[in-house]
Coordinates of C-alpha atoms in Angstrom, one line a residue:
M1 CA 0.0 0.0 0.0
Y2 CA 2.6 2.5 1.1
E3 CA 5.1 1.2 -1.4
D4 CA 2.9 2.1 -4.4
L5 CA 2.9 5.8 -3.1
V6 CA 6.7 5.8 -2.9
E7 CA 7.0 4.1 -6.3
H8 CA 4.8 6.7 -7.9
H9 CA 6.8 9.5 -6.2
V10 CA 3.8 10.8 -4.3
I11 CA 5.7 10.0 -1.1
Q12 CA 9.4 10.9 -0.8
D13 CA 11.9 8.6 0.9
N14 CA 11.5 10.6 4.1
G15 CA 7.8 9.7 4.3
Y16 CA 6.5 13.1 3.4
L17 CA 4.6 14.3 0.3
G18 CA 6.7 15.5 -2.7
E19 CA 4.0 17.9 -3.9
L20 CA 1.5 19.8 -1.7
G21 CA -1.2 19.4 -4.4
D22 CA -1.1 15.6 -4.1
W23 CA -2.8 15.7 -0.7
S24 CA -6.2 14.4 0.1
E25 CA -8.0 13.2 3.2
D26 CA -7.9 9.7 1.8
L27 CA -4.1 10.0 1.4
A28 CA -3.9 11.3 5.0
R29 CA -5.9 8.3 6.2
R30 CA -3.5 5.9 4.3
L31 CA -0.4 7.5 5.8
A32 CA -1.9 7.4 9.3
K33 CA -3.0 3.8 8.9
E34 CA 0.6 2.9 8.1
D35 CA 1.4 4.3 11.5
G36 CA -1.4 2.5 13.2
I37 CA -3.6 5.6 13.6
E38 CA -7.2 5.9 12.6
L39 CA -7.9 9.5 11.7
N40 CA -11.1 11.0 13.3
D41 CA -12.8 14.4 13.0
E42 CA -10.3 16.0 15.5
H43 CA -7.3 14.8 13.5
L44 CA -8.9 16.1 10.3
E45 CA -9.7 19.5 11.8
I46 CA -6.1 19.9 12.8
L47 CA -4.8 18.8 9.4
H48 CA -7.0 21.3 7.6
Y49 CA -5.9 24.0 10.0
L50 CA -2.2 23.1 9.4
R51 CA -2.7 23.3 5.6
K52 CA -4.4 26.7 5.9
Y53 CA -1.7 27.9 8.2
Y54 CA 1.0 26.8 5.7
D55 CA -0.9 28.5 2.8
K56 CA -0.9 31.7 4.8
N57 CA 2.6 31.6 6.3
G58 CA 4.6 29.3 4.0
Q59 CA 7.7 27.8 5.6
V60 CA 8.5 30.8 7.8
Y61 CA 7.6 29.0 11.0
N62 CA 9.7 26.7 13.1
A63 CA 8.7 23.5 14.9
R64 CA 8.4 25.1 18.3
R65 CA 6.3 27.9 16.9
M66 CA 4.1 25.4 15.1
L67 CA 3.6 23.3 18.3
N68 CA 2.7 26.5 20.2
V69 CA 0.2 27.5 17.5
M70 CA -1.4 24.1 17.5
E71 CA -1.6 24.1 21.3
Y72 CA -3.2 27.6 21.3
E73 CA -5.6 26.8 18.5
F74 CA -6.7 23.4 19.8
G75 CA -6.4 24.1 23.6
K76 CA -10.1 23.2 23.9
W77 CA -8.8 19.6 23.6
E78 CA -6.5 19.8 26.7
G79 CA -3.7 21.6 24.9
K80 CA -0.5 19.7 24.2
K81 CA -1.6 16.6 26.1
R82 CA -4.4 16.1 23.6
L83 CA -2.2 16.8 20.6
Y84 CA 0.2 14.1 21.9
Q85 CA -2.7 11.6 22.2
L86 CA -3.8 12.3 18.7
F87 CA -0.2 12.3 17.2
P88 CA 1.9 10.0 19.5
R89 CA 5.0 10.3 17.4
G90 CA 4.9 14.1 17.7
P91 CA 2.2 16.6 16.8
V92 CA 4.4 18.6 14.5
A93 CA 6.0 15.7 12.7
Q94 CA 2.9 13.6 12.3
G95 CA 0.6 16.6 11.8
C96 CA 2.8 17.8 8.9
K97 CA 3.2 14.4 7.5
Y98 CA -0.6 13.7 7.4
A99 CA -1.4 17.2 6.3
G100 CA 1.0 16.8 3.3
L101 CA 3.3 19.5 4.4
P102 CA 7.1 19.6 4.7
L103 CA 8.7 19.6 8.1
P104 CA 9.5 23.1 9.4
P105 CA 12.9 24.4 8.5
A106 CA 15.8 23.3 10.7
C107 CA 13.6 20.6 12.2
N108 CA 16.1 17.7 12.3
D109 CA 14.1 15.8 14.9
R110 CA 11.2 14.2 13.0
P111 CA 9.4 13.1 16.2
F112 CA 9.5 16.7 17.5
G113 CA 7.0 17.1 20.3
S114 CA 6.9 13.3 21.0
V115 CA 6.5 12.1 24.5
H116 CA 8.9 9.1 23.8

């Protein structure tokens, strides 16, 4: 399943989308499923928010700023704690991956924000 996405260059070797325009909710669900996560409405709301944020700001943000923005925007769900529950390998890393966005610049730690 995942291999066919890599083979068709939709997914790069690092696991992230090669082109922003290739994103869809179905693709996000496939990527999440590979990580053992079943996306729900909360996940999708965050992913759509991240895409809008990226459209507005481009890659001028950093991982820490993105995590703070996510916590502020979705604080109604218990802040960072809830974000970690939704994205256990890191809200920024997994959020960007499933939203079809590149990792923030200078973000060398892909599981940024992870509790592990």
